[in-house]
Amino acid sequence: MSTLGNRFWVDDRLVLPAQAQVSVLDHGLTVGDGVFETLLVRDGVPFALTRHLARLERSLAGLGFAGPGPDRVREAVAAVVQDAGDSAAFARLRITVTSGIGPLGSDRGSVDPTLVVTCVPARAWPATSSLATVPWVRNERSAVAGLKTTSYAENAVALAEAHRRGASEAVVADTQGRLCEGTGSNVFVVVDGEVLTPHLRCGALAGITRELVLEWAPAVAPVREADLPYEILFTADEVFITSSTRDVHPVDRVDDHEVAVGPVTLDVAAEFARRAALDVDP
């Protein structure tokens, strides 16, 4: 809920938080049949909106239903951010699209999709993050592997376990024991000066910040995708995670293993910040 009284977008209009309602029969609620995007808003401007909308369309195509279309989503985003006023100076914006009202089962209905856009003040992350390894795995052969769906129960369970153990993020392997991703982040390791991140074939989400690091980091360090063993988290020289709200976030601990916040991570973070400041929609 908004703490400042700004309005949210539901379907085709702005409404106050108390009136922001969707049906109890919406498939996003009953079966988690939906997709979403989370963006960071700075000074009233959502970062990398075009890339996020493109990924939203890819997720919708993967689930097999049509959304409201990028132009309508842009209209909703602009309206919500403008309405947020001063609270959009540093804010977290979420776009959610579900398949709409449907039966109480997996069959979809025939109504229009539901569109919800919310914008609330963001919180600053601490300087470093800690990771917890967990026993659950990402199924790289799942029908929704690599899609940003609203079916996040697996992530919620893993993150709760990480928090129970004093970590701020959980990181999972795939079914083959390869390093995959965090519950809301992508993972990078630095080995002998080279920046490595799991290949998407492990089922990891194609994060927008991950994508930009792969494009921008070569200016300061070699970077590539690779199949990586889960255990590399404990032998890598440096570890960092990325997300749309964290940017490039150094890791200082994995379970009980301390990790150095090294120069390569700091260089990548600085280069990302420099490039992001030059272009808000790269």
CSV table of C-alpha atoms in Angstrom, one decimal:
chain,number,residue,atom,x,y,z
A,1,MET,CA,0.0,0.0,0.0
A,2,SER,CA,1.1,3.5,-0.7
A,3,THR,CA,2.1,5.5,2.4
A,4,LEU,CA,1.8,8.9,0.7
A,5,GLY,CA,-1.7,8.7,-0.8
A,6,ASN,CA,-0.7,8.5,-4.5
A,7,ARG,CA,-2.9,6.5,-6.8
A,8,PHE,CA,-2.5,3.2,-8.5
A,9,TRP,CA,-3.5,2.1,-12.0
A,10,VAL,CA,-6.1,-0.7,-12.2
A,11,ASP,CA,-7.1,-1.8,-15.7
A,12,ASP,CA,-7.9,1.6,-17.3
A,13,ARG,CA,-7.8,4.3,-14.6
A,14,LEU,CA,-6.0,5.7,-11.6
A,15,VAL,CA,-7.6,4.8,-8.3
A,16,LEU,CA,-6.8,5.5,-4.6
A,17,PRO,CA,-5.2,2.5,-2.8
A,18,ALA,CA,-8.4,1.8,-0.9
A,19,GLN,CA,-10.3,1.4,-4.2
A,20,ALA,CA,-7.5,-0.5,-6.0
A,21,GLN,CA,-9.3,-3.8,-6.3
A,22,VAL,CA,-9.3,-6.9,-8.6
A,23,SER,CA,-11.8,-9.8,-8.6
A,24,VAL,CA,-11.3,-12.7,-6.1
A,25,LEU,CA,-11.7,-14.9,-9.3
A,26,ASP,CA,-8.7,-13.2,-11.0
A,27,HIS,CA,-6.3,-15.9,-12.2
A,28,GLY,CA,-3.4,-13.9,-10.8
A,29,LEU,CA,-4.8,-14.6,-7.4
A,30,THR,CA,-6.3,-18.1,-7.8
A,31,VAL,CA,-3.5,-19.8,-9.7
A,32,GLY,CA,-0.7,-17.2,-10.1
A,33,ASP,CA,-1.3,-16.9,-13.8
A,34,GLY,CA,0.4,-13.6,-14.5
A,35,VAL,CA,3.6,-11.8,-15.1
A,36,PHE,CA,5.2,-8.7,-13.7
A,37,GLU,CA,8.1,-6.3,-13.9
A,38,THR,CA,9.8,-4.2,-11.2
A,39,LEU,CA,11.6,-1.0,-12.1
A,40,LEU,CA,13.5,1.6,-10.2
A,41,VAL,CA,12.3,5.2,-10.6
A,42,ARG,CA,14.8,8.0,-10.0
A,43,ASP,CA,13.8,11.6,-10.2
A,44,GLY,CA,10.4,10.6,-11.7
A,45,VAL,CA,11.9,8.5,-14.5
A,46,PRO,CA,11.6,4.7,-14.7
A,47,PHE,CA,15.0,3.2,-15.6
A,48,ALA,CA,15.3,0.9,-18.7
A,49,LEU,CA,11.5,1.0,-19.3
A,50,THR,CA,11.8,-0.2,-22.9
A,51,ARG,CA,13.8,-3.3,-22.0
A,52,HIS,CA,11.3,-4.1,-19.2
A,53,LEU,CA,8.4,-3.8,-21.5
A,54,ALA,CA,10.1,-6.1,-24.0
A,55,ARG,CA,10.7,-8.7,-21.3
A,56,LEU,CA,7.1,-8.3,-20.1
A,57,GLU,CA,6.0,-9.2,-23.7
A,58,ARG,CA,8.3,-12.2,-23.7
A,59,SER,CA,6.9,-13.5,-20.4
A,60,LEU,CA,3.3,-13.0,-21.7
A,61,ALA,CA,4.2,-14.9,-24.9
A,62,GLY,CA,5.7,-17.7,-22.8
A,63,LEU,CA,2.5,-18.0,-20.7
A,64,GLY,CA,0.5,-17.9,-23.9
A,65,PHE,CA,-1.9,-15.0,-23.4
A,66,ALA,CA,-2.0,-11.5,-24.7
A,67,GLY,CA,-1.5,-8.5,-22.5
A,68,PRO,CA,-2.8,-5.0,-22.8
A,69,GLY,CA,0.1,-4.0,-25.2
A,70,PRO,CA,3.2,-1.9,-24.5
A,71,ASP,CA,1.6,1.4,-25.4
A,72,ARG,CA,-1.2,1.0,-22.9
A,73,VAL,CA,1.3,-0.1,-20.2
A,74,ARG,CA,3.4,3.0,-21.0
A,75,GLU,CA,0.4,5.2,-20.5
A,76,ALA,CA,-0.4,3.6,-17.2
A,77,VAL,CA,3.3,3.9,-16.0
A,78,ALA,CA,3.4,7.6,-17.0
A,79,ALA,CA,0.1,8.3,-15.2
A,80,VAL,CA,1.2,6.5,-12.0
A,81,VAL,CA,4.6,8.1,-11.9
A,82,GLN,CA,3.3,11.6,-12.5
A,83,ASP,CA,0.6,11.1,-9.8
A,84,ALA,CA,3.3,9.9,-7.3
A,85,GLY,CA,4.9,13.4,-7.4
A,86,ASP,CA,7.7,13.8,-4.9
A,87,SER,CA,7.6,10.2,-3.9
A,88,ALA,CA,8.8,9.2,-7.4
A,89,ALA,CA,12.2,10.8,-6.6
A,90,PHE,CA,13.3,7.3,-5.5
A,91,ALA,CA,10.6,4.7,-6.0
A,92,ARG,CA,9.8,1.1,-6.8
A,93,LEU,CA,7.4,0.7,-9.7
A,94,ARG,CA,5.7,-2.6,-10.4
A,95,ILE,CA,3.7,-3.6,-13.5
A,96,THR,CA,1.5,-6.7,-13.1
A,97,VAL,CA,-0.5,-8.4,-15.8
A,98,THR,CA,-2.7,-11.4,-15.2
A,99,SER,CA,-4.9,-13.4,-17.5
A,100,GLY,CA,-7.9,-11.9,-15.8
A,101,ILE,CA,-11.0,-13.5,-14.3
A,102,GLY,CA,-11.2,-17.3,-14.8
A,103,PRO,CA,-12.7,-20.5,-13.5
A,104,LEU,CA,-11.6,-21.9,-10.1
A,105,GLY,CA,-9.0,-24.2,-11.9
A,106,SER,CA,-6.3,-24.0,-14.4
A,107,ASP,CA,-8.6,-23.3,-17.4
A,108,ARG,CA,-8.5,-19.6,-18.4
A,109,GLY,CA,-11.5,-17.5,-18.9
A,110,SER,CA,-12.2,-15.3,-22.0
A,111,VAL,CA,-12.1,-11.9,-20.5
A,112,ASP,CA,-9.5,-9.2,-20.9
A,113,PRO,CA,-6.3,-9.4,-18.9
A,114,THR,CA,-5.9,-7.4,-15.7
A,115,LEU,CA,-3.3,-4.6,-15.6
A,116,VAL,CA,-2.1,-3.1,-12.3
A,117,VAL,CA,0.7,-0.5,-12.0
A,118,THR,CA,1.9,0.6,-8.5
A,119,CYS,CA,4.6,3.0,-7.4
A,120,VAL,CA,5.8,3.3,-3.8
A,121,PRO,CA,8.9,4.8,-2.2
A,122,ALA,CA,11.9,2.6,-2.5
A,123,ARG,CA,14.3,1.7,0.3
A,124,ALA,CA,18.1,2.0,-0.1
A,125,TRP,CA,20.0,-1.3,0.1
A,126,PRO,CA,22.9,-1.6,2.5
A,127,ALA,CA,26.4,-1.3,1.0
A,128,THR,CA,26.8,-5.1,0.7
A,129,SER,CA,24.6,-8.2,0.7
A,130,SER,CA,24.9,-11.7,2.2
A,131,LEU,CA,23.7,-14.9,0.5
A,132,ALA,CA,22.4,-18.2,1.8
A,133,THR,CA,22.5,-21.4,-0.1
A,134,VAL,CA,19.3,-23.4,0.1
A,135,PRO,CA,18.4,-27.0,-0.6
A,136,TRP,CA,15.7,-26.3,-3.2
A,137,VAL,CA,16.5,-26.1,-6.9
A,138,ARG,CA,15.3,-24.2,-10.0
A,139,ASN,CA,13.8,-26.5,-12.6
A,140,GLU,CA,15.5,-25.4,-15.9
A,141,ARG,CA,13.0,-27.6,-17.8
A,142,SER,CA,9.9,-26.0,-16.3
A,143,ALA,CA,7.2,-24.5,-18.6
A,144,VAL,CA,7.9,-21.2,-17.0
A,145,ALA,CA,11.7,-21.3,-16.7
A,146,GLY,CA,13.1,-17.9,-17.5
A,147,LEU,CA,9.7,-16.1,-17.3
A,148,LYS,CA,9.0,-13.4,-14.7
A,149,THR,CA,5.7,-14.8,-13.5
A,150,THR,CA,3.6,-14.0,-10.4
A,151,SER,CA,4.1,-17.6,-9.2
A,152,TYR,CA,6.7,-16.7,-6.7
A,153,ALA,CA,5.9,-19.0,-3.8
A,154,GLU,CA,9.2,-21.0,-4.3
A,155,ASN,CA,11.1,-17.7,-4.1
A,156,ALA,CA,9.2,-16.6,-1.0
A,157,VAL,CA,10.0,-19.9,0.8
A,158,ALA,CA,13.7,-19.7,-0.1
A,159,LEU,CA,14.0,-16.0,0.8
A,160,ALA,CA,12.3,-16.6,4.2
A,161,GLU,CA,14.9,-19.3,4.9
A,162,ALA,CA,17.7,-16.9,4.0
A,163,HIS,CA,16.3,-14.3,6.3
A,164,ARG,CA,16.0,-16.9,9.1
A,165,ARG,CA,19.7,-17.5,8.7
A,166,GLY,CA,20.6,-13.8,8.8
A,167,ALA,CA,21.2,-13.4,5.0
A,168,SER,CA,19.5,-10.9,2.8
A,169,GLU,CA,19.1,-13.1,-0.3
A,170,ALA,CA,18.9,-16.9,-1.2
A,171,VAL,CA,20.7,-18.3,-4.1
A,172,VAL,CA,19.6,-21.6,-5.8
A,173,ALA,CA,21.2,-24.2,-8.1
A,174,ASP,CA,19.4,-25.9,-11.0
A,175,THR,CA,18.5,-29.6,-11.1
A,176,GLN,CA,22.0,-30.4,-12.5
A,177,GLY,CA,23.8,-28.7,-9.6
A,178,ARG,CA,24.8,-25.6,-11.6
A,179,LEU,CA,24.7,-22.1,-10.1
A,180,CYS,CA,21.5,-20.5,-11.2
A,181,GLU,CA,20.1,-17.3,-9.5
A,182,GLY,CA,18.8,-15.6,-6.5
A,183,THR,CA,15.2,-15.3,-5.5
A,184,GLY,CA,15.1,-11.7,-7.0
A,185,SER,CA,18.5,-11.3,-8.4
A,186,ASN,CA,21.1,-12.6,-10.8
A,187,VAL,CA,24.5,-13.9,-9.6
A,188,PHE,CA,28.0,-13.0,-10.8
A,189,VAL,CA,31.3,-14.3,-9.6
A,190,VAL,CA,34.8,-13.0,-10.3
A,191,VAL,CA,37.6,-15.6,-10.9
A,192,ASP,CA,41.1,-14.5,-11.8
A,193,GLY,CA,39.8,-11.1,-12.9
A,194,GLU,CA,37.1,-12.5,-15.2
A,195,VAL,CA,33.4,-11.8,-14.5
A,196,LEU,CA,31.2,-14.9,-14.9
A,197,THR,CA,27.4,-15.3,-14.7
A,198,PRO,CA,25.3,-18.5,-15.1
A,199,HIS,CA,24.1,-19.1,-18.7
A,200,LEU,CA,20.4,-18.8,-19.1
A,201,ARG,CA,20.0,-22.4,-20.0
A,202,CYS,CA,20.1,-23.1,-16.2
A,203,GLY,CA,16.6,-21.6,-16.0
A,204,ALA,CA,17.7,-18.2,-14.6
A,205,LEU,CA,15.7,-15.1,-15.4
A,206,ALA,CA,17.2,-12.8,-18.0
A,207,GLY,CA,17.6,-9.9,-15.7
A,208,ILE,CA,17.6,-6.4,-17.1
A,209,THR,CA,20.6,-5.3,-14.9
A,210,ARG,CA,22.3,-8.6,-15.8
A,211,GLU,CA,21.8,-7.8,-19.5
A,212,LEU,CA,23.3,-4.4,-19.1
A,213,VAL,CA,26.3,-5.6,-17.1
A,214,LEU,CA,27.1,-8.1,-19.9
A,215,GLU,CA,27.0,-5.1,-22.3
A,216,TRP,CA,28.8,-2.5,-20.2
A,217,ALA,CA,31.2,-4.4,-18.0
A,218,PRO,CA,33.7,-5.3,-20.8
A,219,ALA,CA,34.8,-1.7,-20.6
A,220,VAL,CA,36.5,-2.5,-17.2
A,221,ALA,CA,36.8,-6.4,-17.1
A,222,PRO,CA,36.3,-9.5,-19.3
A,223,VAL,CA,32.8,-10.9,-18.8
A,224,ARG,CA,30.9,-13.9,-20.1
A,225,GLU,CA,28.1,-16.4,-19.5
A,226,ALA,CA,29.1,-19.9,-18.4
A,227,ASP,CA,27.9,-23.1,-16.8
A,228,LEU,CA,29.2,-22.8,-13.2
A,229,PRO,CA,29.2,-25.2,-10.3
A,230,TYR,CA,27.1,-24.2,-7.3
A,231,GLU,CA,30.2,-24.5,-5.2
A,232,ILE,CA,31.9,-21.7,-7.0
A,233,LEU,CA,30.2,-19.3,-4.6
A,234,PHE,CA,32.8,-20.5,-2.0
A,235,THR,CA,35.9,-20.4,-4.2
A,236,ALA,CA,35.4,-17.3,-6.3
A,237,ASP,CA,37.5,-14.2,-5.6
A,238,GLU,CA,34.5,-12.0,-5.6
A,239,VAL,CA,30.7,-12.3,-5.8
A,240,PHE,CA,28.0,-9.8,-6.6
A,241,ILE,CA,24.3,-9.9,-7.4
A,242,THR,CA,22.3,-7.6,-9.7
A,243,SER,CA,18.7,-6.6,-9.9
A,244,SER,CA,16.6,-3.6,-11.0
A,245,THR,CA,16.5,-2.2,-7.5
A,246,ARG,CA,20.0,-3.2,-6.3
A,247,ASP,CA,22.0,-2.3,-9.5
A,248,VAL,CA,25.4,-4.0,-9.0
A,249,HIS,CA,25.5,-5.1,-5.3
A,250,PRO,CA,28.6,-6.6,-3.7
A,251,VAL,CA,28.4,-9.8,-1.7
A,252,ASP,CA,30.4,-10.1,1.5
A,253,ARG,CA,29.3,-13.5,2.8
A,254,VAL,CA,27.9,-16.7,1.5
A,255,ASP,CA,26.5,-18.8,4.4
A,256,ASP,CA,29.4,-18.7,6.9
A,257,HIS,CA,32.1,-18.0,4.2
A,258,GLU,CA,33.4,-14.5,4.0
A,259,VAL,CA,33.9,-13.0,0.6
A,260,ALA,CA,36.1,-10.0,-0.2
A,261,VAL,CA,34.5,-7.0,-1.8
A,262,GLY,CA,37.1,-6.6,-4.5
A,263,PRO,CA,38.2,-4.2,-7.1
A,264,VAL,CA,36.6,-5.9,-10.1
A,265,THR,CA,33.1,-5.7,-8.5
A,266,LEU,CA,33.7,-2.1,-7.6
A,267,ASP,CA,34.8,-1.2,-11.1
A,268,VAL,CA,31.8,-2.9,-12.6
A,269,ALA,CA,29.5,-1.1,-10.2
A,270,ALA,CA,31.1,2.2,-11.0
A,271,GLU,CA,30.8,1.6,-14.8
A,272,PHE,CA,27.2,0.6,-14.4
A,273,ALA,CA,26.4,3.7,-12.5
A,274,ARG,CA,28.2,5.9,-15.0
A,275,ARG,CA,26.4,4.4,-18.0
A,276,ALA,CA,23.0,4.4,-16.3
A,277,ALA,CA,23.4,8.1,-15.5
A,278,LEU,CA,24.1,8.8,-19.2
A,279,ASP,CA,21.0,7.0,-20.5
A,280,VAL,CA,17.9,6.3,-18.5
A,281,ASP,CA,16.4,4.0,-21.2
A,282,PRO,CA,19.4,2.2,-22.6
